[in-house]
Short mmCIF file of C-alpha atoms and ligand atoms in Angstrom, two decimals:
data_model
loop_
_atom_site.label_atom_id
_atom_site.label_comp_id
_atom_site.label_asym_id
_atom_site.label_seq_id
_atom_site.Cartn_x
_atom_site.Cartn_y
_atom_site.Cartn_z
CA MET D 1 0.17 0.27 0.22
CA ILE D 2 1.22 3.82 -1.01
CA THR D 3 0.11 6.49 1.73
CA VAL D 4 0.52 10.10 0.73
CA ASP D 5 0.32 12.05 3.54
CA GLY D 6 0.76 15.70 3.11
CA ALA D 7 2.99 15.52 0.48
CA ALA D 8 4.41 18.50 -1.26
CA ARG D 9 7.41 19.98 -3.07
CA SER D 10 8.52 23.13 -3.91
CA PHE D 11 11.57 23.93 -6.19
CA GLY D 12 13.06 28.08 -5.00
CA THR D 13 10.73 29.68 -4.30
CA LEU D 14 8.30 27.60 -7.34
CA GLU D 15 5.33 25.65 -5.58
CA ALA D 16 5.63 22.23 -7.98
CA LEU D 17 2.82 20.08 -6.03
CA ALA D 18 0.96 21.23 -2.54
CA ASP D 19 -0.32 19.28 0.25
CA VAL D 20 -1.29 15.58 -1.54
CA THR D 21 -3.76 12.73 -0.26
CA LEU D 22 -3.35 9.67 -1.77
CA THR D 23 -3.11 6.17 -0.72
CA VAL D 24 -3.22 3.32 -3.21
CA SER D 25 -4.43 0.03 -1.73
CA ASP D 26 -2.82 -3.41 -2.92
CA GLY D 27 -3.14 -4.27 -6.40
CA GLU D 28 -5.09 -1.56 -7.53
CA PHE D 29 -4.08 1.16 -10.74
CA VAL D 30 -4.20 4.75 -9.62
CA THR D 31 -4.04 7.15 -12.44
CA LEU D 32 -3.12 10.65 -12.25
CA ILE D 33 -4.51 13.13 -14.21
CA GLY D 34 -3.59 16.43 -14.73
CA ARG D 35 -2.91 20.17 -16.68
CA SER D 36 0.86 19.94 -17.81
CA GLY D 37 3.15 21.22 -15.27
CA CYS D 38 0.69 20.72 -12.24
CA GLY D 39 3.13 18.31 -10.34
CA LYS D 40 2.33 14.60 -11.44
CA SER D 41 6.67 13.27 -12.18
CA THR D 42 6.97 15.46 -8.62
CA LEU D 43 4.46 13.16 -7.38
CA LEU D 44 6.14 10.68 -9.06
CA ASN D 45 8.85 10.97 -8.75
CA MET D 46 8.78 11.56 -5.02
CA ILE D 47 6.35 8.31 -4.43
CA ALA D 48 10.27 6.87 -5.90
CA GLY D 49 12.09 7.96 -3.67
CA LEU D 50 13.85 10.17 -5.90
CA LEU D 51 13.33 13.36 -4.43
CA PRO D 52 11.97 14.15 -1.22
CA PRO D 53 8.79 16.43 -0.38
CA THR D 54 9.09 19.18 1.14
CA ARG D 55 6.52 18.78 3.36
CA GLY D 56 4.28 15.54 4.70
CA THR D 57 5.00 12.43 4.22
CA ILE D 58 5.03 8.66 2.06
CA THR D 59 5.38 5.04 3.01
CA ILE D 60 5.34 1.50 0.67
CA ASP D 61 3.59 -0.69 2.88
CA GLY D 62 4.34 1.20 5.92
CA THR D 63 7.93 2.04 5.57
CA PRO D 64 8.56 5.83 4.92
CA VAL D 65 10.29 6.29 1.56
CA THR D 66 13.11 7.56 1.68
CA SER D 67 15.23 6.46 -1.34
CA PRO D 68 14.22 3.66 -4.47
CA ARG D 69 12.92 0.43 -3.60
CA ARG D 70 14.35 -2.47 -5.55
CA ASP D 71 10.22 -2.99 -5.12
CA VAL D 72 8.88 -0.47 -6.96
CA ALA D 73 10.23 0.67 -10.29
CA MET D 74 9.47 2.91 -13.21
CA VAL D 75 8.57 3.07 -16.82
CA PHE D 76 9.31 6.94 -17.86
CA GLN D 77 8.39 8.53 -21.88
CA GLN D 78 11.24 7.86 -23.06
CA PRO D 79 12.13 2.96 -23.64
CA ALA D 80 15.59 4.36 -21.94
CA LEU D 81 17.06 1.86 -23.42
CA LEU D 82 20.64 1.27 -23.53
CA PRO D 83 21.69 1.03 -26.96
CA TRP D 84 24.80 -1.20 -26.95
CA ARG D 85 22.49 -3.60 -25.38
CA SER D 86 20.39 -6.54 -27.08
CA VAL D 87 16.97 -6.40 -26.45
CA GLU D 88 17.08 -9.09 -23.84
CA ALA D 89 20.51 -7.27 -22.04
CA ASN D 90 18.38 -4.02 -21.58
CA VAL D 91 15.64 -6.78 -20.21
CA LEU D 92 19.07 -8.44 -17.55
CA LEU D 93 20.48 -4.60 -16.85
CA PRO D 94 18.41 -4.19 -13.15
CA ALA D 95 19.25 -7.75 -12.80
CA GLU D 96 22.68 -7.53 -13.21
CA ILE D 97 22.90 -4.20 -11.53
CA PHE D 98 21.03 -6.62 -7.90
CA GLY D 99 23.54 -8.99 -8.95
CA TRP D 100 20.32 -11.51 -9.18
CA ASN D 101 20.20 -14.08 -11.68
CA ALA D 102 16.40 -13.49 -13.76
CA ALA D 103 17.62 -15.22 -17.46
CA ALA D 104 14.94 -17.53 -16.91
CA GLU D 105 12.46 -14.34 -16.12
CA ALA D 106 13.03 -11.94 -18.75
CA ALA D 107 12.73 -14.72 -21.73
CA GLN D 108 8.92 -15.38 -19.95
CA LEU D 109 8.52 -11.91 -20.15
CA LEU D 110 9.53 -11.12 -23.02
CA GLU D 111 7.20 -13.90 -24.40
CA MET D 112 4.69 -12.18 -22.56
CA THR D 113 4.76 -8.84 -24.35
CA GLY D 114 5.46 -10.98 -28.07
CA LEU D 115 9.21 -9.73 -27.62
CA ALA D 116 10.34 -13.25 -27.82
CA GLU D 117 12.16 -13.25 -31.36
CA PHE D 118 13.67 -10.56 -30.49
CA ARG D 119 15.42 -11.07 -28.28
CA LYS D 120 18.46 -10.26 -29.94
CA ARG D 121 17.84 -6.98 -31.97
CA ARG D 122 19.14 -4.25 -30.67
CA PRO D 123 16.85 -0.99 -29.65
CA HIS D 124 17.27 1.12 -33.37
CA GLU D 125 16.41 -2.62 -34.76
CA LEU D 126 12.36 -2.30 -33.25
CA SER D 127 9.17 0.12 -33.51
CA GLY D 128 8.96 3.41 -30.18
CA GLY D 129 6.14 0.74 -29.96
CA MET D 130 8.38 -2.68 -28.84
CA GLN D 131 10.78 -0.18 -27.40
CA GLN D 132 8.85 0.70 -25.18
CA ARG D 133 7.53 -3.08 -24.41
CA VAL D 134 11.04 -4.21 -23.63
CA ALA D 135 11.12 -1.52 -20.90
CA LEU D 136 8.33 -2.61 -19.90
CA CYS D 137 9.94 -6.42 -19.02
CA ARG D 138 11.99 -4.25 -17.75
CA ALA D 139 10.41 -2.74 -15.37
CA LEU D 140 8.72 -5.53 -14.58
CA ILE D 141 12.50 -7.61 -14.13
CA GLN D 142 12.79 -6.56 -10.36
CA LYS D 143 9.06 -8.31 -10.17
CA PRO D 144 8.00 -4.85 -8.20
CA LYS D 145 5.05 -4.62 -6.74
CA VAL D 146 4.77 -0.97 -7.36
CA LEU D 147 4.95 0.25 -10.47
CA LEU D 148 5.24 4.48 -11.72
CA MET D 149 4.74 4.89 -15.12
CA ASP D 150 4.84 8.47 -16.27
CA GLU D 151 3.35 9.16 -19.17
CA PRO D 152 5.15 6.01 -21.44
CA PHE D 153 2.53 5.69 -24.16
CA SER D 154 3.19 9.22 -25.26
CA ALA D 155 5.80 9.54 -26.91
CA LEU D 156 3.86 6.44 -30.01
CA ASP D 157 0.93 7.63 -32.14
CA ALA D 158 -2.78 6.13 -30.96
CA LEU D 159 -2.57 2.62 -32.33
CA THR D 160 -0.11 2.14 -30.71
CA ARG D 161 -1.13 3.28 -27.07
CA GLU D 162 -4.55 1.85 -27.48
CA GLU D 163 -2.62 -1.23 -28.42
CA LEU D 164 -0.47 -1.09 -25.27
CA ALA D 165 -2.57 0.81 -22.66
CA VAL D 166 -4.66 -2.77 -23.51
CA GLU D 167 -1.84 -4.89 -23.03
CA LEU D 168 -0.39 -3.20 -19.24
CA GLN D 169 -4.71 -4.10 -18.86
CA ARG D 170 -3.57 -8.15 -19.68
CA ILE D 171 -0.95 -8.32 -17.43
CA HIS D 172 -2.20 -5.32 -14.04
CA LEU D 173 -4.13 -8.09 -14.29
CA ASP D 174 -1.87 -11.02 -14.07
CA LEU D 175 0.40 -10.35 -12.75
CA GLY D 176 -1.53 -7.97 -9.83
CA THR D 177 1.02 -5.45 -9.64
CA THR D 178 -0.18 -1.81 -8.08
CA ILE D 179 0.21 0.40 -10.73
CA VAL D 180 0.28 4.65 -10.60
CA PHE D 181 0.44 5.78 -13.87
CA VAL D 182 0.18 9.30 -15.36
CA THR D 183 -1.47 9.87 -18.50
CA HIS D 184 -3.21 13.11 -20.32
CA SER D 185 -5.01 11.32 -22.07
CA ILE D 186 -8.69 11.05 -20.34
CA GLN D 187 -9.66 7.04 -22.74
CA GLU D 188 -6.61 5.55 -21.52
CA ALA D 189 -6.40 6.61 -17.95
CA VAL D 190 -10.87 5.40 -17.81
CA LEU D 191 -9.09 2.44 -19.53
CA LEU D 192 -7.11 1.49 -17.02
CA ALA D 193 -7.33 3.00 -13.69
CA ASP D 194 -9.70 1.63 -11.05
CA ARG D 195 -9.54 4.67 -9.77
CA VAL D 196 -8.76 8.49 -11.41
CA ALA D 197 -7.20 11.26 -9.19
CA VAL D 198 -7.40 14.66 -11.11
CA LEU D 199 -5.25 16.49 -10.15
CA SER D 200 -5.28 20.74 -9.91
CA GLU D 201 -3.03 23.79 -11.91
CA ARG D 202 -0.31 24.31 -10.06
CA PRO D 203 0.44 24.14 -7.51
CA GLY D 204 -1.06 20.82 -7.60
CA ARG D 205 -3.64 19.08 -5.27
CA ILE D 206 -5.61 17.10 -5.64
CA ARG D 207 -9.40 18.05 -6.83
CA GLU D 208 -11.12 15.45 -7.04
CA ILE D 209 -10.81 11.40 -7.33
CA VAL D 210 -12.67 9.96 -9.77
CA LYS D 211 -13.52 5.58 -9.51
CA ILE D 212 -14.33 3.97 -12.59
CA ASP D 213 -16.71 0.98 -12.55
CA ILE D 214 -16.48 -0.73 -14.78
CA PRO D 215 -16.10 -4.58 -15.13
CA ARG D 216 -12.22 -5.89 -16.63
CA PRO D 217 -11.00 -6.75 -18.89
CA ARG D 218 -12.16 -3.36 -21.06
CA THR D 219 -11.64 -2.75 -24.94
CA PHE D 220 -11.63 0.06 -26.41
CA GLY D 221 -13.54 1.51 -28.69
CA TYR D 222 -17.61 0.21 -28.66
CA ASN D 223 -18.46 -1.74 -26.14
CA ALA D 224 -20.95 -2.72 -23.40
CA HIS D 225 -20.29 -0.03 -20.77
CA LEU D 226 -20.34 2.68 -23.63
CA GLU D 227 -22.61 4.90 -20.86
CA ALA D 228 -20.60 4.43 -18.72
CA VAL D 229 -17.72 5.19 -20.33
CA ALA D 230 -19.05 8.79 -21.54
CA SER D 231 -20.40 9.50 -18.20
CA ALA D 232 -16.55 8.91 -17.11
CA SER D 233 -14.92 10.77 -19.88
CA ALA D 234 -17.25 13.42 -19.32
CA ARG D 235 -16.44 13.98 -15.43
CA LEU D 236 -13.10 14.20 -16.40
CA HIS D 237 -13.07 16.72 -18.95
CA SER D 238 -15.14 18.65 -17.04
CA LEU D 239 -13.06 18.65 -14.46
CA LEU D 240 -10.00 19.62 -16.93
CA HIS D 241 -11.36 22.32 -17.73
CA MET U 1 37.30 2.24 -53.09
CA LYS U 2 36.09 5.98 -53.53
CA GLY U 3 39.17 7.52 -51.15
CA LEU U 4 40.40 5.74 -53.88
CA LEU U 5 39.87 7.77 -56.63
CA GLY U 6 39.76 11.04 -55.14
CA ALA U 7 43.79 10.42 -54.50
CA ALA U 8 43.98 9.35 -57.56
CA ILE U 9 42.10 12.69 -59.16
CA ALA U 10 44.38 15.05 -57.30
CA ILE U 11 47.20 13.15 -57.99
CA ALA U 12 46.50 13.65 -61.05
CA LEU U 13 45.91 17.06 -60.67
CA TRP U 14 49.51 17.78 -59.25
CA TRP U 15 51.20 15.83 -62.27
CA GLY U 16 48.73 18.39 -64.28
CA ALA U 17 49.51 21.48 -62.99
CA THR U 18 53.98 20.59 -63.06
CA ILE U 19 53.47 20.27 -66.99
CA VAL U 20 51.20 22.72 -67.90
CA PHE U 21 52.46 25.65 -65.98
CA ASP U 22 55.86 24.12 -66.84
CA ILE U 23 56.98 24.42 -62.57
CA ASP U 24 60.78 23.98 -62.30
CA PRO U 25 60.91 20.36 -60.51
CA PHE U 26 63.19 22.67 -58.42
CA TYR U 27 60.59 24.71 -57.17
CA VAL U 28 57.59 22.22 -57.14
CA PRO U 29 58.84 17.96 -58.87
CA SER U 30 55.99 15.66 -60.24
CA PRO U 31 54.66 12.93 -58.78
CA GLY U 32 57.29 11.57 -60.96
CA ASP U 33 59.63 13.63 -59.65
CA VAL U 34 58.85 12.05 -56.27
CA VAL U 35 58.35 9.07 -57.26
CA GLU U 36 61.73 8.57 -58.64
CA THR U 37 63.31 10.03 -55.43
CA PHE U 38 62.00 7.28 -53.58
CA TRP U 39 63.02 4.06 -56.02
CA SER U 40 66.23 5.63 -56.15
CA THR U 41 65.84 5.34 -51.83
CA PRO U 42 63.86 3.37 -50.79
CA GLY U 43 65.06 1.73 -48.28
CA PHE U 44 66.85 5.00 -46.69
CA LEU U 45 62.91 6.61 -47.04
CA LEU U 46 61.19 3.44 -45.20
CA GLY U 47 64.50 3.47 -42.54
CA GLU U 48 63.17 7.21 -41.44
CA THR U 49 59.27 6.01 -41.93
CA TRP U 50 59.57 4.26 -39.31
CA VAL U 51 61.66 5.36 -36.80
CA THR U 52 59.04 9.10 -36.69
CA ALA U 53 56.09 5.88 -37.20
CA GLY U 54 57.38 4.29 -34.18
CA ARG U 55 57.73 7.97 -32.09
CA VAL U 56 53.99 8.58 -33.27
CA LEU U 57 52.83 5.14 -31.67
CA ILE U 58 53.59 5.45 -28.89
CA GLY U 59 53.51 8.56 -28.05
CA PHE U 60 49.80 8.41 -29.18
CA GLY U 61 49.71 4.63 -27.00
CA ILE U 62 50.53 7.21 -24.30
CA ALA U 63 48.40 9.88 -24.48
CA VAL U 64 45.56 7.33 -25.23
CA ALA U 65 46.41 5.83 -22.17
CA GLY U 66 47.00 8.99 -20.14
CA GLY U 67 44.01 11.10 -21.22
CA LEU U 68 41.48 7.73 -20.84
CA ALA U 69 43.09 7.99 -17.06
CA VAL U 70 43.26 12.12 -16.17
CA ALA U 71 39.40 12.16 -18.01
CA VAL U 72 38.12 9.47 -16.56
CA ALA U 73 39.32 10.25 -12.95
CA LEU U 74 38.33 13.85 -13.34
CA ALA U 75 35.14 12.63 -14.43
CA ALA U 76 34.52 11.29 -11.02
CA SER U 77 32.95 14.16 -9.74
CA ARG U 78 31.16 17.04 -10.75
CA THR U 79 32.59 19.49 -8.52
CA VAL U 80 36.68 18.38 -10.06
CA GLU U 81 35.89 18.57 -13.56
CA GLN U 82 33.69 22.03 -13.65
CA MET U 83 36.77 22.74 -11.67
CA THR U 84 39.59 21.77 -14.84
CA MET U 85 37.39 22.16 -17.56
CA PRO U 86 38.54 26.13 -17.65
CA VAL U 87 42.08 24.52 -16.49
CA LEU U 88 42.37 22.02 -19.39
CA ALA U 89 40.75 24.89 -22.13
CA ALA U 90 43.52 26.95 -21.82
CA VAL U 91 46.33 24.42 -21.69
CA ASN U 92 44.78 23.63 -25.24
CA ALA U 93 45.02 27.08 -25.72
CA VAL U 94 49.41 26.80 -25.82
CA PRO U 95 50.67 26.30 -29.15
CA LYS U 96 52.43 23.55 -28.29
CA VAL U 97 54.56 24.35 -31.39
CA ALA U 98 56.75 27.18 -29.37
CA LEU U 99 57.29 24.27 -26.48
CA ALA U 100 59.58 22.65 -29.21
CA PRO U 101 62.71 24.69 -28.83
CA LEU U 102 62.06 23.89 -24.43
CA LEU U 103 61.72 20.32 -24.58
CA LEU U 104 65.21 20.56 -27.33
CA VAL U 105 66.86 22.66 -24.29
CA TRP U 106 65.28 20.66 -21.16
CA MET U 107 65.83 17.19 -23.76
CA GLY U 108 68.27 17.87 -26.06
CA PHE U 109 67.92 14.96 -28.77
CA GLY U 110 67.18 11.43 -29.14
CA ASN U 111 63.63 9.99 -29.09
CA THR U 112 62.62 11.44 -25.62
CA PRO U 113 61.99 15.78 -27.40
CA LYS U 114 59.45 13.71 -30.08
CA ILE U 115 57.72 11.33 -28.35
CA VAL U 116 57.12 13.52 -25.74
CA MET U 117 56.53 16.81 -27.69
CA VAL U 118 53.27 13.90 -30.03
CA VAL U 119 51.73 13.20 -26.60
CA LEU U 120 51.48 17.64 -25.91
CA VAL U 121 49.07 17.51 -29.39
CA SER U 122 47.53 14.75 -29.13
CA PHE U 123 46.40 14.84 -25.70
CA PHE U 124 44.50 16.88 -25.21
CA PRO U 125 41.59 16.40 -27.79
CA ILE U 126 41.61 12.77 -25.96
CA VAL U 127 40.66 13.72 -22.60
CA VAL U 128 37.99 16.48 -23.81
CA ALA U 129 36.41 14.50 -25.87
CA THR U 130 36.60 11.48 -23.59
CA MET U 131 35.19 14.11 -20.71
CA SER U 132 32.89 15.41 -22.51
CA GLY U 133 31.36 12.26 -24.06
CA LEU U 134 31.39 10.95 -20.21
CA SER U 135 28.97 14.28 -19.18
CA SER U 136 26.61 13.10 -22.19
CA THR U 137 24.32 10.34 -20.62
CA PRO U 138 20.95 11.38 -21.75
CA ALA U 139 18.97 11.79 -18.53
CA GLU U 140 16.92 9.43 -18.19
CA LEU U 141 19.75 7.01 -18.43
CA ARG U 142 20.32 9.23 -15.75
CA LYS U 143 17.74 9.05 -13.25
CA LEU U 144 17.17 4.64 -14.32
CA ALA U 145 20.61 4.32 -12.47
CA ARG U 146 19.25 6.38 -9.79
CA VAL U 147 15.88 4.03 -9.38
CA LEU U 148 18.26 1.06 -9.89
CA ARG U 149 20.20 2.28 -7.57
CA SER U 150 22.99 1.08 -9.63
CA SER U 151 26.72 2.18 -7.83
CA TRP U 152 28.85 4.67 -9.23
CA TRP U 153 31.39 2.15 -11.23
CA GLN U 154 28.08 0.18 -12.00
CA THR U 155 26.77 3.72 -13.38
CA PHE U 156 30.50 4.55 -14.60
CA VAL U 157 30.43 0.87 -16.69
CA LYS U 158 27.33 0.02 -17.72
CA VAL U 159 25.91 3.32 -18.54
CA ARG U 160 28.64 6.39 -19.12
CA LEU U 161 31.69 4.52 -20.55
CA PRO U 162 30.30 2.79 -23.21
CA TRP U 163 28.04 5.98 -23.56
CA ALA U 164 30.82 8.21 -24.33
CA LEU U 165 32.51 5.96 -26.74
CA PRO U 166 31.10 7.30 -30.13
CA GLN U 167 32.95 10.99 -28.94
CA ILE U 168 35.99 9.66 -27.20
CA PHE U 169 36.57 7.59 -30.70
CA VAL U 170 35.36 11.66 -31.81
CA GLY U 171 38.72 12.99 -30.41
CA LEU U 172 40.44 9.94 -31.65
CA LYS U 173 40.53 10.54 -34.88
CA VAL U 174 41.34 14.61 -34.69
CA ALA U 175 44.02 13.92 -32.60
CA THR U 176 45.98 11.28 -35.21
CA PRO U 177 46.75 14.10 -37.84
CA LEU U 178 48.24 15.76 -34.64
CA ALA U 179 49.99 12.71 -33.28
CA ILE U 180 52.69 12.89 -36.78
CA ILE U 181 52.66 16.76 -36.46
CA GLY U 182 53.35 16.06 -33.41
CA ALA U 183 56.50 13.62 -34.13
CA VAL U 184 57.59 16.14 -37.58
CA ILE U 185 57.53 18.93 -35.08
CA GLY U 186 59.98 17.54 -32.82
CA GLU U 187 62.27 16.55 -35.85
CA VAL U 188 62.33 19.43 -37.16
CA VAL U 189 63.06 21.46 -34.14
CA SER U 190 66.17 19.02 -33.09
CA PRO U 191 66.14 17.05 -36.63
CA ASP U 192 68.28 13.18 -35.78
CA ARG U 193 66.25 10.57 -38.05
CA GLY U 194 62.62 10.29 -38.67
CA LEU U 195 60.76 12.34 -41.90
CA GLY U 196 60.76 15.41 -40.38
CA SER U 197 65.05 14.85 -40.42
CA VAL U 198 65.13 14.74 -43.42
CA ILE U 199 62.54 17.16 -44.49
CA THR U 200 65.28 19.92 -42.25
CA GLY U 201 67.78 18.04 -44.23
CA SER U 202 66.90 17.68 -47.51
CA GLY U 203 65.71 21.47 -47.24
CA ALA U 204 69.42 22.66 -46.40
CA SER U 205 71.12 21.33 -49.11
CA ALA U 206 67.81 22.27 -51.46
CA ASP U 207 66.33 18.67 -52.62
CA THR U 208 63.21 19.29 -53.39
CA PRO U 209 61.51 16.40 -54.50
CA MET U 210 63.55 14.80 -51.20
CA ALA U 211 60.49 16.68 -49.06
CA PHE U 212 57.92 16.44 -51.05
CA ALA U 213 58.48 12.35 -50.70
CA ALA U 214 59.31 12.93 -47.22
CA LEU U 215 55.39 14.41 -47.46
CA VAL U 216 54.12 12.65 -49.16
CA LEU U 217 55.20 9.36 -46.70
CA LEU U 218 53.72 11.47 -43.58
CA ALA U 219 50.15 11.62 -45.07
CA LEU U 220 50.13 8.42 -46.42
CA ALA U 221 51.01 7.30 -42.53
CA GLY U 222 48.36 9.94 -41.29
CA VAL U 223 46.16 7.88 -44.13
CA VAL U 224 47.60 4.50 -41.96
CA LEU U 225 46.84 5.61 -38.65
CA PHE U 226 43.60 7.40 -38.75
CA TYR U 227 42.13 4.07 -41.34
CA LEU U 228 43.08 1.88 -38.28
CA VAL U 229 41.36 3.73 -35.78
CA ALA U 230 38.83 3.95 -37.48
CA ALA U 231 39.02 -0.45 -37.64
CA VAL U 232 39.20 0.07 -33.73
CA GLU U 233 35.87 1.43 -33.33
CA ARG U 234 34.14 -0.07 -36.07
CA VAL U 235 35.26 -3.67 -33.93
CA VAL U 236 34.35 -1.98 -30.62
CA ILE U 237 31.43 -0.04 -30.99
CA PRO U 238 29.48 -2.14 -34.31
CA TRP U 239 25.69 -0.22 -32.92
CA SER U 240 26.82 3.20 -32.98
CA ALA U 241 26.80 3.56 -36.46
CA ALA U 242 23.27 2.22 -36.30
CA VAL U 243 21.63 4.63 -33.57
N1 LIG M 1 14.04 19.50 -10.61
C1 LIG M 1 13.55 20.68 -11.02
N2 LIG M 1 14.14 21.34 -10.88
C2 LIG M 1 13.04 23.05 -11.16
N3 LIG M 1 12.03 22.69 -11.11
C3 LIG M 1 11.07 22.18 -11.58
C4 LIG M 1 12.20 19.99 -11.52
N4 LIG M 1 10.63 19.46 -11.56
C5 LIG M 1 9.70 20.28 -11.60
N5 LIG M 1 9.25 21.05 -11.35
C6 LIG M 1 8.62 22.07 -11.70
O1 LIG M 1 7.78 21.64 -11.28
C7 LIG M 1 5.52 21.92 -11.82
C8 LIG M 1 5.68 20.36 -11.94
O2 LIG M 1 6.14 19.93 -12.72
P1 LIG M 1 6.41 18.52 -13.33
O3 LIG M 1 7.23 17.47 -13.98
O4 LIG M 1 6.06 17.54 -12.59
O5 LIG M 1 4.79 18.57 -13.82
P2 LIG M 1 4.30 17.12 -14.94
O6 LIG M 1 2.56 17.83 -14.21
O7 LIG M 1 3.71 16.23 -14.85
O8 LIG M 1 4.28 18.09 -15.72
P3 LIG M 1 3.99 16.98 -17.82
O9 LIG M 1 2.64 17.24 -17.47
O10 LIG M 1 3.91 18.25 -18.71
O11 LIG M 1 5.05 16.13 -17.98
C9 LIG M 1 7.00 22.54 -13.01
O12 LIG M 1 6.77 24.03 -13.10
C10 LIG M 1 8.76 22.80 -12.58
O13 LIG M 1 8.61 23.10 -13.74
MG1 LIG M 2 5.43 15.04 -16.76
#
């Protein structure tokens, strides 16, 4: 469980984030949505232990977060792959740093994300969507309890984005990882989230938390829950404008 | 292949100019005169080439090893790096040629002042290129290393150094012709052996074709060394051409 209790962060005189209180239960999928510059990345970095809050506290499973933890993994907007390593070797990087032997897990993850036949390729031989899948595998090799994702699909084209979002949903259902996911896309937020935390403009605070009560697995486009999707989207839209 | 064609065209132009303008071989000898001179004493010229090449290789080797070591040591700490960068830039701006007469005073004749000259001119481009390569790690990779709590050494070996390699090779390629120039300067200022000494000697005896033959051999040595570095580059960082 992640608890963010009255966390705030300033950079010099700039107040980026003001008093955020949020609890994310085990296995929950929470998306953070808000205008550019409202502090979403700042909040994520604080949960990751990369940035101390200037006020308030953040704990994971009751332990205050003071530095990055092995069971908390991160995926960024850029795949951040090492161009000289093969796909497989990129996925194994965290294991190597931790001193783990995880070759079997890596093979399994690559299989799961449809990358098995590309495992010996270098990143530049892969499409953007495939590169981001590699980054996801690299995060999952940490066997994370918590996965923090900062606009992971923002750099991709619309179709690839939807494909990856659906895939992430499947992975979340399979593994039960707790996920905090930053996005600018209402569609993505509604597809993925158990709850959507809407942040106000800078300094960011939580304007509202919207629960998305649509059964999974969810799909984009026409489906049985068209009305629920439309009303959740409309709600988020009005909160953002 | 295209390189060979370019060289052929350049030689043809040189030859054509000496004929068309009817230049006295005393001033500019034709390629034919130069080749003739070479074949009259091939053993002598190749021997001198070997002497110069040996000085270049030893000096370049020292510069590479020293340059990499110094750059890595400096890049270990951001503060040290920021402190030393201006000093390096200043030292780098000193025309090393101006030191040649001093080296003669300090070290006399023989191999040492020439090798020192090679090291002096080729050391700084390597240090500067390596340092800038080591500090060019993209923000997202630095963030990744922090998320994984990778140690300084792990980050250095697994991320920063490989990332810096393409820039290090740029530095090495800049340094190769400088290394040859350094050796020649050393030999011109305190002539004993080597192609630089041949040039000084043939200048004194007005043997222009001999001087040109030495220049052509120096140019060839430069080309060989450059492609040697490029070949090593292709083996060490095959990924960089594709990225
Ligand atoms: N390291 C930093 N130093 C100074 N200011 C910062 C730093 N990091 C973030 N900020 C500022 O804090 C504010 C919030 O930044 P943050 O990156 O968290 O926003 P965001 O919601 O993620 O925006 P976006 O949607 O554009 O990614 C911005 O005004 C930003 O300029
Ligand atoms: Mg952001």
